């Protein structure tokens, strides 16, 4: 026998002998993970499959809003598929890219030789101007429409005919 039974404090426990330590025979087998409902706390384990996002970060939610806005516009303006989109946290500190606005909400970058035109939406300034998620979705759409209008050299009302003319 490689494991001697001993009693400590009235409880029986396995005590490995020197022979079992050398051979590795005294190692305890791996225990199965408990999957039963212990102490009424519910079953352990994942709440949803790994491919289902339980919560998106604010940045990921914002990215989704920008993509939704562009998808809406691509139906009417297929050439938008050639335009590169970017979301940045804040506008660059250099004031040369700022127009009359205090803080720009977006920007069109056309001066990149050999690369596609890029529309940049600035997440933090847009989020700061929105009171809630529905208003944020509307504001993101408006900013994307304005940037597309600037890119095409037309009025924002022409880009999105369903617009109120705000």
Tab-separated table of C-alpha atoms in Angstrom:
chain	number	residue	atom	x	y	z
A	1	UNK	CA	0.000	0.000	0.000
A	2	UNK	CA	1.407	3.347	-0.998
A	3	UNK	CA	-0.819	5.620	1.080
A	4	UNK	CA	-1.121	5.270	4.834
A	5	UNK	CA	-4.334	6.227	6.573
A	6	UNK	CA	-3.852	8.574	9.494
A	7	UNK	CA	-6.122	10.350	11.917
A	8	UNK	CA	-5.628	13.998	12.757
A	9	UNK	CA	-8.041	15.723	15.072
A	10	UNK	CA	-10.539	12.892	14.710
A	11	UNK	CA	-10.693	13.155	10.904
A	12	UNK	CA	-9.281	10.574	8.543
A	13	UNK	CA	-7.008	11.822	5.804
A	14	UNK	CA	-4.578	10.350	3.315
A	15	UNK	CA	-0.920	10.750	4.173
A	16	UNK	CA	1.496	9.983	1.340
A	17	UNK	CA	4.405	7.706	2.153
A	18	UNK	CA	7.900	8.225	0.783
A	19	UNK	CA	7.326	5.524	-1.837
A	20	UNK	CA	4.215	7.254	-3.136
A	21	UNK	CA	5.943	10.642	-3.284
A	22	UNK	CA	8.717	9.228	-5.466
A	23	UNK	CA	6.342	7.437	-7.820
A	24	UNK	CA	3.715	10.171	-7.978
A	25	UNK	CA	1.070	7.648	-6.963
A	26	UNK	CA	-0.097	9.680	-3.994
A	27	UNK	CA	-1.447	12.528	-6.080
A	28	UNK	CA	-5.114	13.202	-5.661
A	29	UNK	CA	-7.214	12.731	-8.798
A	30	UNK	CA	-8.650	15.915	-10.303
A	31	UNK	CA	-12.046	16.697	-8.985
A	32	UNK	CA	-14.926	17.377	-11.306
A	33	UNK	CA	-16.219	20.889	-11.326
A	34	UNK	CA	-19.411	21.189	-9.330
A	35	UNK	CA	-22.270	22.086	-11.626
A	36	UNK	CA	-25.103	21.546	-9.237
A	37	UNK	CA	-27.106	24.307	-7.603
A	38	UNK	CA	-25.347	24.802	-4.281
A	39	UNK	CA	-26.863	26.949	-1.563
A	40	UNK	CA	-29.649	28.211	-3.837
A	41	UNK	CA	-27.390	30.516	-5.868
A	42	UNK	CA	-28.242	29.051	-9.245
A	43	UNK	CA	-26.189	27.035	-11.649
A	44	UNK	CA	-22.632	28.058	-12.318
A	45	UNK	CA	-21.323	28.665	-15.775
A	46	UNK	CA	-21.736	31.056	-18.669
A	47	UNK	CA	-25.005	32.925	-18.991
A	48	UNK	CA	-24.838	33.105	-22.765
A	49	UNK	CA	-22.848	31.436	-25.528
A	50	UNK	CA	-19.453	33.047	-26.173
A	51	UNK	CA	-20.495	34.430	-29.564
A	52	UNK	CA	-23.334	36.481	-28.024
A	53	UNK	CA	-22.125	39.793	-26.568
A	54	UNK	CA	-23.691	40.414	-23.176
A	55	UNK	CA	-22.608	44.015	-23.017
A	56	UNK	CA	-20.919	46.277	-25.510
A	57	UNK	CA	-18.638	49.061	-24.402
A	58	UNK	CA	-19.683	52.633	-25.119
A	59	UNK	CA	-17.091	52.803	-27.886
A	60	UNK	CA	-18.455	49.613	-29.489
A	61	UNK	CA	-22.024	50.938	-29.245
A	62	UNK	CA	-20.915	54.180	-30.885
A	63	UNK	CA	-19.173	52.271	-33.686
A	64	UNK	CA	-22.415	50.363	-34.305
A	65	UNK	CA	-24.360	53.634	-34.540
A	66	UNK	CA	-21.893	55.018	-37.103
A	67	UNK	CA	-22.074	51.837	-39.184
A	68	UNK	CA	-25.888	51.892	-39.043
A	69	UNK	CA	-25.928	55.514	-40.233
A	70	UNK	CA	-23.610	54.768	-43.154
A	71	UNK	CA	-25.592	51.664	-44.137
A	72	UNK	CA	-28.749	53.797	-44.314
A	73	UNK	CA	-27.003	56.260	-46.609
A	74	UNK	CA	-25.279	53.620	-48.770
A	75	UNK	CA	-28.658	52.484	-50.098
A	76	UNK	CA	-29.066	55.867	-51.772
A	77	UNK	CA	-25.381	56.665	-52.350
A	78	UNK	CA	-23.555	53.451	-53.371
A	79	UNK	CA	-20.279	55.310	-53.877
A	80	UNK	CA	-19.980	55.590	-50.079
A	81	UNK	CA	-18.699	52.011	-50.078
A	82	UNK	CA	-15.399	53.424	-51.392
A	83	UNK	CA	-15.107	55.864	-48.477
A	84	UNK	CA	-13.120	54.832	-45.431
A	85	UNK	CA	-14.757	55.421	-42.039
A	86	UNK	CA	-12.989	56.094	-38.777
A	87	UNK	CA	-14.083	56.836	-35.242
A	88	UNK	CA	-11.648	58.686	-33.023
A	89	UNK	CA	-12.059	59.636	-29.385
A	90	UNK	CA	-11.399	63.368	-29.750
A	91	UNK	CA	-10.305	65.727	-32.532
A	92	UNK	CA	-6.595	66.510	-32.869
A	93	UNK	CA	-5.303	69.403	-30.792
A	94	UNK	CA	-4.040	71.383	-33.791
A	95	UNK	CA	-6.591	74.078	-34.637
A	96	UNK	CA	-5.919	74.005	-38.392
A	97	UNK	CA	-8.551	71.287	-38.848
A	98	UNK	CA	-11.164	73.136	-36.821
A	99	UNK	CA	-13.666	75.348	-38.589
A	100	UNK	CA	-15.941	77.868	-36.881
A	101	UNK	CA	-17.203	75.259	-34.424
A	102	UNK	CA	-15.876	75.187	-30.888
A	103	UNK	CA	-15.176	71.449	-31.125
A	104	UNK	CA	-15.681	69.567	-34.400
A	105	UNK	CA	-17.923	66.500	-34.401
A	106	UNK	CA	-16.489	65.041	-37.595
A	107	UNK	CA	-14.117	65.640	-40.450
A	108	UNK	CA	-13.570	64.662	-44.087
A	109	UNK	CA	-9.967	63.899	-45.036
A	110	UNK	CA	-9.331	64.080	-48.776
A	111	UNK	CA	-5.650	65.027	-48.935
A	112	UNK	CA	-4.184	61.516	-48.744
A	113	UNK	CA	-2.585	60.677	-52.094
A	114	UNK	CA	-3.066	57.070	-53.124
A	115	UNK	CA	-5.497	56.337	-50.289
A	116	UNK	CA	-9.298	56.494	-50.138
A	117	UNK	CA	-11.190	59.459	-48.777
A	118	UNK	CA	-11.816	59.148	-45.048
A	119	UNK	CA	-14.689	60.370	-42.903
A	120	UNK	CA	-13.780	60.685	-39.231
A	121	UNK	CA	-16.402	60.968	-36.483
A	122	UNK	CA	-15.238	62.125	-33.040
A	123	UNK	CA	-16.925	60.033	-30.368
A	124	UNK	CA	-16.479	62.090	-27.202
A	125	UNK	CA	-17.774	65.438	-28.527
A	126	UNK	CA	-20.795	63.729	-30.103
A	127	UNK	CA	-21.580	61.803	-26.902
A	128	UNK	CA	-21.236	64.985	-24.850
A	129	UNK	CA	-23.982	66.678	-26.890
A	130	UNK	CA	-26.496	63.826	-26.652
A	131	UNK	CA	-28.810	63.410	-23.659
A	132	UNK	CA	-29.527	59.700	-24.148
A	133	UNK	CA	-29.142	56.733	-26.470
A	134	UNK	CA	-32.017	57.650	-28.878
A	135	UNK	CA	-30.736	61.210	-29.158
A	136	UNK	CA	-27.187	59.891	-29.647
A	137	UNK	CA	-28.316	57.713	-32.559
A	138	UNK	CA	-30.016	60.720	-34.190
A	139	UNK	CA	-27.000	62.958	-33.626
A	140	UNK	CA	-24.571	60.382	-35.041
A	141	UNK	CA	-26.761	60.094	-38.133
A	142	UNK	CA	-26.863	63.897	-38.526
A	143	UNK	CA	-23.080	64.177	-38.207
A	144	UNK	CA	-22.531	61.413	-40.781
A	145	UNK	CA	-25.007	63.105	-43.164
A	146	UNK	CA	-23.186	66.438	-42.772
A	147	UNK	CA	-19.802	64.833	-43.471
A	148	UNK	CA	-21.126	63.017	-46.548
A	149	UNK	CA	-22.660	66.286	-47.787
A	150	UNK	CA	-19.332	68.055	-47.323
A	151	UNK	CA	-17.563	65.262	-49.202
A	152	UNK	CA	-19.990	65.422	-52.128
A	153	UNK	CA	-20.218	69.209	-52.186
A	154	UNK	CA	-23.999	69.277	-51.709
A	155	UNK	CA	-26.422	70.329	-48.999
A	156	UNK	CA	-27.191	67.871	-46.171
A	157	UNK	CA	-30.877	67.952	-47.186
A	158	UNK	CA	-29.911	66.500	-50.566
A	159	UNK	CA	-27.970	63.651	-48.962
A	160	UNK	CA	-30.948	62.579	-46.864
A	161	UNK	CA	-34.270	63.674	-48.320
A	162	UNK	CA	-36.157	62.554	-45.218
A	163	UNK	CA	-34.274	65.114	-43.155
A	164	UNK	CA	-36.235	67.901	-41.444
A	165	UNK	CA	-33.978	70.665	-42.725
A	166	UNK	CA	-32.584	71.423	-39.291
